[in-house]
Amino acid sequence: MALTMNDMDRFEASMPRLKAIAYRLLGSATDAEDAVQDTYLRWQAADTGRIEVPEAWLTKVLTNLCLNQLTSARARRETYVGQWLPEPLLTGDPMLGPADTAEQRESVSYAVLTLMERLSPNERVVYVLREAFDYPHRRIAEILDITEASCQQIFHRARKHVAEGRTRTEIDEAAAGRIVAEFLTAATSGRTEPLVRLLTDDAVSIGDGGGKVPARATPFEGALAVARFMRGMFTPGKAKRALVGGSPSVYAATANNTPALVVVLDGRVIAVMCLEITADGIAAFRSQVNPDKLERATRQWAATDHGEPLLIPF
């Protein structure tokens, strides 16, 4: 069925919200784009004249598509090589969606996207729609074909699971920049002690290479183990230059509303390291080095002004 211009305009107006929802649900910008495209195809085939509330209809279709993907993604990740981490989005990417409240900013943080992998598909949907987009439980229940009481129970359970995995801490951009700079100074000092002082006792470092770039299959755990790893990572050496194909530059940036280091080689983003910062120090480093998950970041990087690098470590 051919769409009218009004139908096209209504879908275009919904696209930013649909993409932001899909990214939070799937942790992948690529999969989110596909889900929104499939939603459009269903909108195109629908009798739009009989759809009273296009926003609700589109959200329901998108959510069901994402639920199907989440179910199959669980099976795929059982065979994924090494640790799985979300696809990072750099500041300015429209897929990050609304960031007016602390809940909205946190819902797309790298830490929370990773923690949401613990949730069931329904828990993830309820958590995202309620926490990030302030959908009333009644509407979410209609989307999932469950009762409103069940929706409320699922939300409280999901929120508890996410809260158990992290401590909420918001820091401003200036403070984040100082912490990143302090970390780099410590990491390049050649000494472990300055790094240990910046970390929480239970700090972790996780890397996702997807089997395409070397990354440890299990996380480094504990301040000393993480500090030793970071010291080694930022120690120059011929072997590292040979591994990455040159001497990359390291920039301070923000990814997923999180302080981050972006490693760039010949205009290509080869790593995004997100830092989870708490009142007690740096609690986690989550490094995305899988090239398949950095293509969008590379395009975003090329389109923005990012200043001078903080470091050329290799």
mmCIF file of C-alpha atoms in Angstrom:
data_model
loop_
_atom_site.group_PDB
_atom_site.id
_atom_site.type_symbol
_atom_site.label_atom_id
_atom_site.label_comp_id
_atom_site.label_asym_id
_atom_site.label_seq_id
_atom_site.Cartn_x
_atom_site.Cartn_y
_atom_site.Cartn_z
ATOM 1 C CA MET A 1 0.000 0.000 0.000
ATOM 2 C CA ALA A 2 1.428 3.367 -1.056
ATOM 3 C CA LEU A 3 2.050 5.823 1.739
ATOM 4 C CA THR A 4 0.755 9.359 1.569
ATOM 5 C CA MET A 5 3.011 12.314 2.313
ATOM 6 C CA ASN A 6 1.277 12.627 5.665
ATOM 7 C CA ASP A 7 2.067 8.984 6.443
ATOM 8 C CA MET A 8 5.699 9.561 5.496
ATOM 9 C CA ASP A 9 5.871 12.670 7.687
ATOM 10 C CA ARG A 10 4.397 10.817 10.662
ATOM 11 C CA PHE A 11 6.982 8.062 10.372
ATOM 12 C CA GLU A 12 9.849 10.516 9.894
ATOM 13 C CA ALA A 13 8.753 12.362 13.029
ATOM 14 C CA SER A 14 8.865 9.101 15.003
ATOM 15 C CA MET A 15 12.221 7.874 13.681
ATOM 16 C CA PRO A 16 14.527 9.517 16.270
ATOM 17 C CA ARG A 17 12.512 8.063 19.138
ATOM 18 C CA LEU A 18 12.269 4.636 17.493
ATOM 19 C CA LYS A 19 16.020 4.498 16.907
ATOM 20 C CA ALA A 20 16.783 5.544 20.466
ATOM 21 C CA ILE A 21 14.451 2.867 21.835
ATOM 22 C CA ALA A 22 15.849 0.168 19.547
ATOM 23 C CA TYR A 23 19.457 0.984 20.429
ATOM 24 C CA ARG A 24 18.761 0.750 24.157
ATOM 25 C CA LEU A 25 16.953 -2.542 23.658
ATOM 26 C CA LEU A 26 19.549 -4.150 21.402
ATOM 27 C CA GLY A 27 22.850 -2.519 22.372
ATOM 28 C CA SER A 28 23.714 -2.311 18.692
ATOM 29 C CA ALA A 29 23.253 0.698 16.439
ATOM 30 C CA THR A 30 23.411 -1.531 13.366
ATOM 31 C CA ASP A 31 20.649 -3.817 14.648
ATOM 32 C CA ALA A 32 18.644 -0.782 15.762
ATOM 33 C CA GLU A 33 18.752 0.678 12.241
ATOM 34 C CA ASP A 34 17.571 -2.669 10.850
ATOM 35 C CA ALA A 35 14.700 -2.845 13.352
ATOM 36 C CA VAL A 36 13.541 0.667 12.441
ATOM 37 C CA GLN A 37 13.750 -0.167 8.735
ATOM 38 C CA ASP A 38 11.639 -3.287 9.287
ATOM 39 C CA THR A 39 9.147 -1.155 11.222
ATOM 40 C CA TYR A 40 8.918 1.181 8.251
ATOM 41 C CA LEU A 41 8.199 -1.743 5.908
ATOM 42 C CA ARG A 42 5.320 -2.819 8.148
ATOM 43 C CA TRP A 43 4.045 0.777 8.283
ATOM 44 C CA GLN A 44 4.203 0.862 4.508
ATOM 45 C CA ALA A 45 2.121 -2.327 4.254
ATOM 46 C CA ALA A 46 -0.435 -1.279 6.885
ATOM 47 C CA ASP A 47 -3.810 0.376 6.402
ATOM 48 C CA THR A 48 -2.608 3.581 8.035
ATOM 49 C CA GLY A 49 -6.008 5.187 7.775
ATOM 50 C CA ARG A 50 -7.283 2.790 10.432
ATOM 51 C CA ILE A 51 -4.396 3.410 12.853
ATOM 52 C CA GLU A 52 -5.685 5.863 15.443
ATOM 53 C CA VAL A 53 -2.402 6.497 17.301
ATOM 54 C CA PRO A 54 0.577 6.045 14.955
ATOM 55 C CA GLU A 55 3.136 6.529 17.740
ATOM 56 C CA ALA A 56 1.675 3.666 19.769
ATOM 57 C CA TRP A 57 1.374 1.414 16.722
ATOM 58 C CA LEU A 58 4.945 2.042 15.603
ATOM 59 C CA THR A 59 6.327 1.539 19.108
ATOM 60 C CA LYS A 60 4.504 -1.781 19.461
ATOM 61 C CA VAL A 61 5.753 -3.052 16.099
ATOM 62 C CA LEU A 62 9.315 -1.950 16.818
ATOM 63 C CA THR A 63 9.250 -3.488 20.288
ATOM 64 C CA ASN A 64 8.049 -6.847 18.976
ATOM 65 C CA LEU A 65 10.789 -6.828 16.350
ATOM 66 C CA CYS A 66 13.369 -6.070 19.032
ATOM 67 C CA LEU A 67 11.985 -8.814 21.274
ATOM 68 C CA ASN A 68 12.527 -11.307 18.467
ATOM 69 C CA GLN A 69 16.076 -10.037 18.002
ATOM 70 C CA LEU A 70 16.813 -10.190 21.732
ATOM 71 C CA THR A 71 15.729 -13.815 21.849
ATOM 72 C CA SER A 72 17.953 -14.783 18.915
ATOM 73 C CA ALA A 73 20.799 -12.588 20.181
ATOM 74 C CA ARG A 74 20.964 -14.598 23.394
ATOM 75 C CA ALA A 75 21.618 -17.721 21.370
ATOM 76 C CA ARG A 76 24.249 -15.967 19.215
ATOM 77 C CA ARG A 77 26.093 -14.602 22.236
ATOM 78 C CA GLU A 78 26.494 -18.095 23.636
ATOM 79 C CA THR A 79 28.939 -18.695 20.788
ATOM 80 C CA TYR A 80 30.410 -15.169 20.733
ATOM 81 C CA VAL A 81 34.190 -15.151 21.021
ATOM 82 C CA GLY A 82 35.221 -13.589 24.337
ATOM 83 C CA GLN A 83 33.307 -10.882 26.183
ATOM 84 C CA TRP A 84 30.330 -9.146 24.535
ATOM 85 C CA LEU A 85 29.976 -5.381 24.939
ATOM 86 C CA PRO A 86 27.530 -2.940 23.298
ATOM 87 C CA GLU A 87 28.336 -0.849 20.249
ATOM 88 C CA PRO A 88 29.531 2.530 21.599
ATOM 89 C CA LEU A 89 28.033 5.825 20.465
ATOM 90 C CA LEU A 90 30.066 9.012 20.635
ATOM 91 C CA THR A 91 28.629 12.297 21.907
ATOM 92 C CA GLY A 92 26.408 13.939 19.323
ATOM 93 C CA ASP A 93 25.094 10.714 17.836
ATOM 94 C CA PRO A 94 21.309 11.209 17.543
ATOM 95 C CA MET A 95 20.694 7.558 18.416
ATOM 96 C CA LEU A 96 21.632 8.369 22.021
ATOM 97 C CA GLY A 97 18.184 9.910 22.296
ATOM 98 C CA PRO A 98 16.842 12.054 25.136
ATOM 99 C CA ALA A 99 19.245 13.150 27.874
ATOM 100 C CA ASP A 100 17.133 15.601 29.865
ATOM 101 C CA THR A 101 17.012 13.567 33.077
ATOM 102 C CA ALA A 102 19.517 11.496 35.032
ATOM 103 C CA GLU A 103 17.451 8.387 34.267
ATOM 104 C CA GLN A 104 17.563 9.047 30.529
ATOM 105 C CA ARG A 105 21.307 9.631 30.555
ATOM 106 C CA GLU A 106 21.957 6.582 32.678
ATOM 107 C CA SER A 107 19.763 4.298 30.553
ATOM 108 C CA VAL A 108 22.146 4.653 27.628
ATOM 109 C CA SER A 109 25.381 4.581 29.634
ATOM 110 C CA TYR A 110 27.798 1.841 28.730
ATOM 111 C CA ALA A 111 27.578 0.388 32.235
ATOM 112 C CA VAL A 112 23.781 0.104 32.198
ATOM 113 C CA LEU A 113 23.624 -1.225 28.630
ATOM 114 C CA THR A 114 26.022 -3.947 29.714
ATOM 115 C CA LEU A 115 24.047 -4.683 32.873
ATOM 116 C CA MET A 116 20.812 -4.907 30.884
ATOM 117 C CA GLU A 117 22.213 -8.041 29.275
ATOM 118 C CA ARG A 118 21.256 -9.743 32.559
ATOM 119 C CA LEU A 119 17.578 -8.928 32.039
ATOM 120 C CA SER A 120 15.025 -11.049 30.250
ATOM 121 C CA PRO A 121 13.720 -9.552 26.980
ATOM 122 C CA ASN A 122 10.464 -8.428 28.651
ATOM 123 C CA GLU A 123 12.349 -6.920 31.600
ATOM 124 C CA ARG A 124 14.566 -4.993 29.211
ATOM 125 C CA VAL A 125 11.611 -3.609 27.271
ATOM 126 C CA VAL A 126 9.769 -2.501 30.413
ATOM 127 C CA TYR A 127 12.893 -0.973 31.929
ATOM 128 C CA VAL A 128 13.802 0.987 28.784
ATOM 129 C CA LEU A 129 10.318 2.283 27.998
ATOM 130 C CA ARG A 130 9.624 3.276 31.587
ATOM 131 C CA GLU A 131 13.018 4.523 32.743
ATOM 132 C CA ALA A 132 14.258 6.228 29.577
ATOM 133 C CA PHE A 133 11.046 7.288 27.851
ATOM 134 C CA ASP A 134 8.636 7.629 30.792
ATOM 135 C CA TYR A 135 5.948 5.486 29.178
ATOM 136 C CA PRO A 136 3.094 4.811 31.627
ATOM 137 C CA HIS A 137 2.752 1.205 32.746
ATOM 138 C CA ARG A 138 -0.625 1.004 31.046
ATOM 139 C CA ARG A 139 0.870 1.705 27.620
ATOM 140 C CA ILE A 140 3.800 -0.649 28.138
ATOM 141 C CA ALA A 141 1.371 -3.375 29.229
ATOM 142 C CA GLU A 142 -0.592 -2.885 26.004
ATOM 143 C CA ILE A 143 2.588 -3.165 23.937
ATOM 144 C CA LEU A 144 3.573 -6.440 25.628
ATOM 145 C CA ASP A 145 0.017 -7.792 25.955
ATOM 146 C CA ILE A 146 0.326 -8.170 29.729
ATOM 147 C CA THR A 147 -1.553 -6.697 32.664
ATOM 148 C CA GLU A 148 -0.595 -3.342 34.124
ATOM 149 C CA ALA A 149 0.109 -5.004 37.482
ATOM 150 C CA SER A 150 2.494 -7.465 35.808
ATOM 151 C CA CYS A 151 4.225 -4.585 34.049
ATOM 152 C CA GLN A 152 4.821 -2.822 37.364
ATOM 153 C CA GLN A 153 6.228 -5.997 38.911
ATOM 154 C CA ILE A 154 8.553 -6.545 35.940
ATOM 155 C CA PHE A 155 9.782 -2.958 36.148
ATOM 156 C CA HIS A 156 10.607 -3.146 39.842
ATOM 157 C CA ARG A 157 12.417 -6.448 39.297
ATOM 158 C CA ALA A 158 14.406 -5.080 36.336
ATOM 159 C CA ARG A 159 15.301 -1.887 38.156
ATOM 160 C CA LYS A 160 16.541 -3.900 41.122
ATOM 161 C CA HIS A 161 18.732 -6.101 38.904
ATOM 162 C CA VAL A 162 20.322 -3.053 37.269
ATOM 163 C CA ALA A 163 20.766 -1.203 40.572
ATOM 164 C CA GLU A 164 22.503 -4.213 42.127
ATOM 165 C CA GLY A 165 25.196 -4.045 39.485
ATOM 166 C CA ARG A 166 26.315 -0.441 39.857
ATOM 167 C CA THR A 167 26.419 2.737 41.908
ATOM 168 C CA ARG A 168 24.838 5.761 40.256
ATOM 169 C CA THR A 169 27.314 8.631 40.000
ATOM 170 C CA GLU A 170 26.949 11.639 37.743
ATOM 171 C CA ILE A 171 29.961 13.851 37.098
ATOM 172 C CA ASP A 172 30.182 16.911 34.915
ATOM 173 C CA GLU A 173 32.215 17.040 31.724
ATOM 174 C CA ALA A 174 35.047 19.084 33.255
ATOM 175 C CA ALA A 175 35.456 16.645 36.148
ATOM 176 C CA ALA A 176 35.365 13.710 33.747
ATOM 177 C CA GLY A 177 38.114 15.317 31.685
ATOM 178 C CA ARG A 178 40.286 15.743 34.758
ATOM 179 C CA ILE A 179 39.818 12.121 35.770
ATOM 180 C CA VAL A 180 40.690 10.883 32.291
ATOM 181 C CA ALA A 181 43.808 13.065 32.212
ATOM 182 C CA GLU A 182 44.841 11.861 35.672
ATOM 183 C CA PHE A 183 44.338 8.268 34.589
ATOM 184 C CA LEU A 184 46.517 8.733 31.495
ATOM 185 C CA THR A 185 49.255 10.345 33.563
ATOM 186 C CA ALA A 186 49.211 7.380 35.927
ATOM 187 C CA ALA A 187 48.985 4.809 33.132
ATOM 188 C CA THR A 188 52.035 6.214 31.347
ATOM 189 C CA SER A 189 54.127 6.668 34.484
ATOM 190 C CA GLY A 190 55.494 3.146 34.239
ATOM 191 C CA ARG A 191 54.422 2.520 37.826
ATOM 192 C CA THR A 192 51.516 0.515 39.187
ATOM 193 C CA GLU A 193 50.932 2.384 42.443
ATOM 194 C CA PRO A 194 49.506 5.631 40.954
ATOM 195 C CA LEU A 195 46.980 3.575 39.005
ATOM 196 C CA VAL A 196 45.932 1.498 41.995
ATOM 197 C CA ARG A 197 45.144 4.703 43.887
ATOM 198 C CA LEU A 198 42.704 5.749 41.151
ATOM 199 C CA LEU A 199 40.813 2.454 41.134
ATOM 200 C CA THR A 200 38.200 0.938 43.384
ATOM 201 C CA ASP A 201 39.257 -2.256 45.152
ATOM 202 C CA ASP A 202 36.899 -4.317 42.973
ATOM 203 C CA ALA A 203 37.734 -2.589 39.678
ATOM 204 C CA VAL A 204 37.343 -4.605 36.478
ATOM 205 C CA SER A 205 38.595 -4.311 32.910
ATOM 206 C CA ILE A 206 36.628 -5.936 30.103
ATOM 207 C CA GLY A 207 37.472 -5.995 26.400
ATOM 208 C CA ASP A 208 35.405 -7.020 23.374
ATOM 209 C CA GLY A 209 37.438 -8.075 20.354
ATOM 210 C CA GLY A 210 34.788 -10.326 18.844
ATOM 211 C CA GLY A 211 37.478 -12.772 17.823
ATOM 212 C CA LYS A 212 38.815 -10.236 15.304
ATOM 213 C CA VAL A 213 41.147 -8.273 17.581
ATOM 214 C CA PRO A 214 43.050 -9.810 20.514
ATOM 215 C CA ALA A 215 41.162 -9.305 23.775
ATOM 216 C CA ARG A 216 41.253 -11.269 26.997
ATOM 217 C CA ALA A 217 38.425 -13.818 27.180
ATOM 218 C CA THR A 218 37.857 -13.150 30.886
ATOM 219 C CA PRO A 219 37.887 -9.778 32.675
ATOM 220 C CA PHE A 220 40.768 -8.528 34.783
ATOM 221 C CA GLU A 221 39.449 -8.200 38.329
ATOM 222 C CA GLY A 222 40.785 -6.256 41.309
ATOM 223 C CA ALA A 223 42.681 -2.979 41.466
ATOM 224 C CA LEU A 224 46.154 -4.510 41.242
ATOM 225 C CA ALA A 225 45.387 -6.773 38.275
ATOM 226 C CA VAL A 226 43.667 -3.955 36.393
ATOM 227 C CA ALA A 227 46.472 -1.494 37.178
ATOM 228 C CA ARG A 228 49.118 -3.887 35.887
ATOM 229 C CA PHE A 229 47.132 -4.464 32.702
ATOM 230 C CA MET A 230 46.630 -0.738 32.096
ATOM 231 C CA ARG A 231 50.298 0.016 32.759
ATOM 232 C CA GLY A 232 51.258 -2.601 30.190
ATOM 233 C CA MET A 233 48.691 -1.357 27.691
ATOM 234 C CA PHE A 234 50.042 2.190 27.753
ATOM 235 C CA THR A 235 53.725 1.236 27.711
ATOM 236 C CA PRO A 236 55.174 1.912 24.232
ATOM 237 C CA GLY A 237 56.578 -0.968 22.229
ATOM 238 C CA LYS A 238 57.319 -2.160 18.706
ATOM 239 C CA ALA A 239 55.095 -5.209 19.143
ATOM 240 C CA LYS A 240 52.074 -2.997 19.860
ATOM 241 C CA ARG A 241 52.743 -0.780 16.868
ATOM 242 C CA ALA A 242 53.010 -3.876 14.682
ATOM 243 C CA LEU A 243 49.782 -5.272 16.148
ATOM 244 C CA VAL A 244 47.683 -2.184 15.410
ATOM 245 C CA GLY A 245 49.511 -1.190 12.241
ATOM 246 C CA GLY A 246 51.071 2.084 13.369
ATOM 247 C CA SER A 247 51.126 4.676 16.135
ATOM 248 C CA PRO A 248 47.556 5.580 17.139
ATOM 249 C CA SER A 249 46.504 8.714 19.011
ATOM 250 C CA VAL A 250 44.446 8.740 22.201
ATOM 251 C CA TYR A 251 41.750 11.371 22.761
ATOM 252 C CA ALA A 252 39.567 12.198 25.732
ATOM 253 C CA ALA A 253 35.914 12.010 24.717
ATOM 254 C CA THR A 254 32.475 10.991 25.882
ATOM 255 C CA ALA A 255 30.702 7.864 24.709
ATOM 256 C CA ASN A 256 27.230 6.852 25.862
ATOM 257 C CA ASN A 257 27.253 9.760 28.325
ATOM 258 C CA THR A 258 30.355 8.202 29.896
ATOM 259 C CA PRO A 259 33.945 9.523 30.104
ATOM 260 C CA ALA A 260 35.923 7.680 27.470
ATOM 261 C CA LEU A 261 39.214 7.329 25.654
ATOM 262 C CA VAL A 262 39.043 7.084 21.887
ATOM 263 C CA VAL A 263 41.999 5.527 20.092
ATOM 264 C CA VAL A 264 42.376 6.618 16.477
ATOM 265 C CA LEU A 265 44.707 5.393 13.737
ATOM 266 C CA ASP A 266 44.748 7.040 10.299
ATOM 267 C CA GLY A 267 41.300 8.532 10.898
ATOM 268 C CA ARG A 268 39.809 5.202 11.960
ATOM 269 C CA VAL A 269 38.555 4.567 15.494
ATOM 270 C CA ILE A 270 40.215 1.342 16.620
ATOM 271 C CA ALA A 271 39.124 1.399 20.265
ATOM 272 C CA VAL A 272 36.672 3.130 22.577
ATOM 273 C CA MET A 273 37.358 2.674 26.297
ATOM 274 C CA CYS A 274 34.508 3.745 28.572
ATOM 275 C CA LEU A 275 35.328 4.510 32.205
ATOM 276 C CA GLU A 276 32.793 3.876 34.941
ATOM 277 C CA ILE A 277 33.545 6.411 37.658
ATOM 278 C CA THR A 278 32.150 6.267 41.178
ATOM 279 C CA ALA A 279 32.730 8.314 44.322
ATOM 280 C CA ASP A 280 35.412 5.797 45.337
ATOM 281 C CA GLY A 281 37.329 5.861 42.057
ATOM 282 C CA ILE A 282 37.301 4.211 38.637
ATOM 283 C CA ALA A 283 35.246 1.032 38.973
ATOM 284 C CA ALA A 284 35.396 -0.328 35.430
ATOM 285 C CA PHE A 285 37.034 -0.039 32.043
ATOM 286 C CA ARG A 286 34.972 -1.392 29.152
ATOM 287 C CA SER A 287 36.930 -1.410 25.912
ATOM 288 C CA GLN A 288 35.312 -1.974 22.540
ATOM 289 C CA VAL A 289 37.920 -3.030 19.965
ATOM 290 C CA ASN A 290 35.795 -5.185 17.667
ATOM 291 C CA PRO A 291 36.091 -3.338 14.319
ATOM 292 C CA ASP A 292 32.560 -4.314 13.313
ATOM 293 C CA LYS A 293 31.231 -2.326 16.291
ATOM 294 C CA LEU A 294 33.355 0.760 15.620
ATOM 295 C CA GLU A 295 32.300 1.666 12.075
ATOM 296 C CA ARG A 296 29.615 4.094 13.239
ATOM 297 C CA ALA A 297 32.003 5.654 15.764
ATOM 298 C CA THR A 298 34.522 6.191 12.970
ATOM 299 C CA ARG A 299 31.926 7.986 10.845
ATOM 300 C CA GLN A 300 30.872 10.115 13.805
ATOM 301 C CA TRP A 301 34.504 10.904 14.625
ATOM 302 C CA ALA A 302 35.200 12.072 11.090
ATOM 303 C CA ALA A 303 32.211 14.417 11.227
ATOM 304 C CA THR A 304 33.161 16.198 14.466
ATOM 305 C CA ASP A 305 35.910 18.405 15.833
ATOM 306 C CA HIS A 306 37.813 16.465 18.482
ATOM 307 C CA GLY A 307 40.787 18.707 19.264
ATOM 308 C CA GLU A 308 44.317 17.519 19.905
ATOM 309 C CA PRO A 309 45.193 14.035 21.164
ATOM 310 C CA LEU A 310 46.179 13.620 24.786
ATOM 311 C CA LEU A 311 48.648 10.900 24.016
ATOM 312 C CA ILE A 312 50.432 8.952 21.294
ATOM 313 C CA PRO A 313 51.424 5.978 23.433
ATOM 314 C CA PHE A 314 52.748 3.378 21.028
#
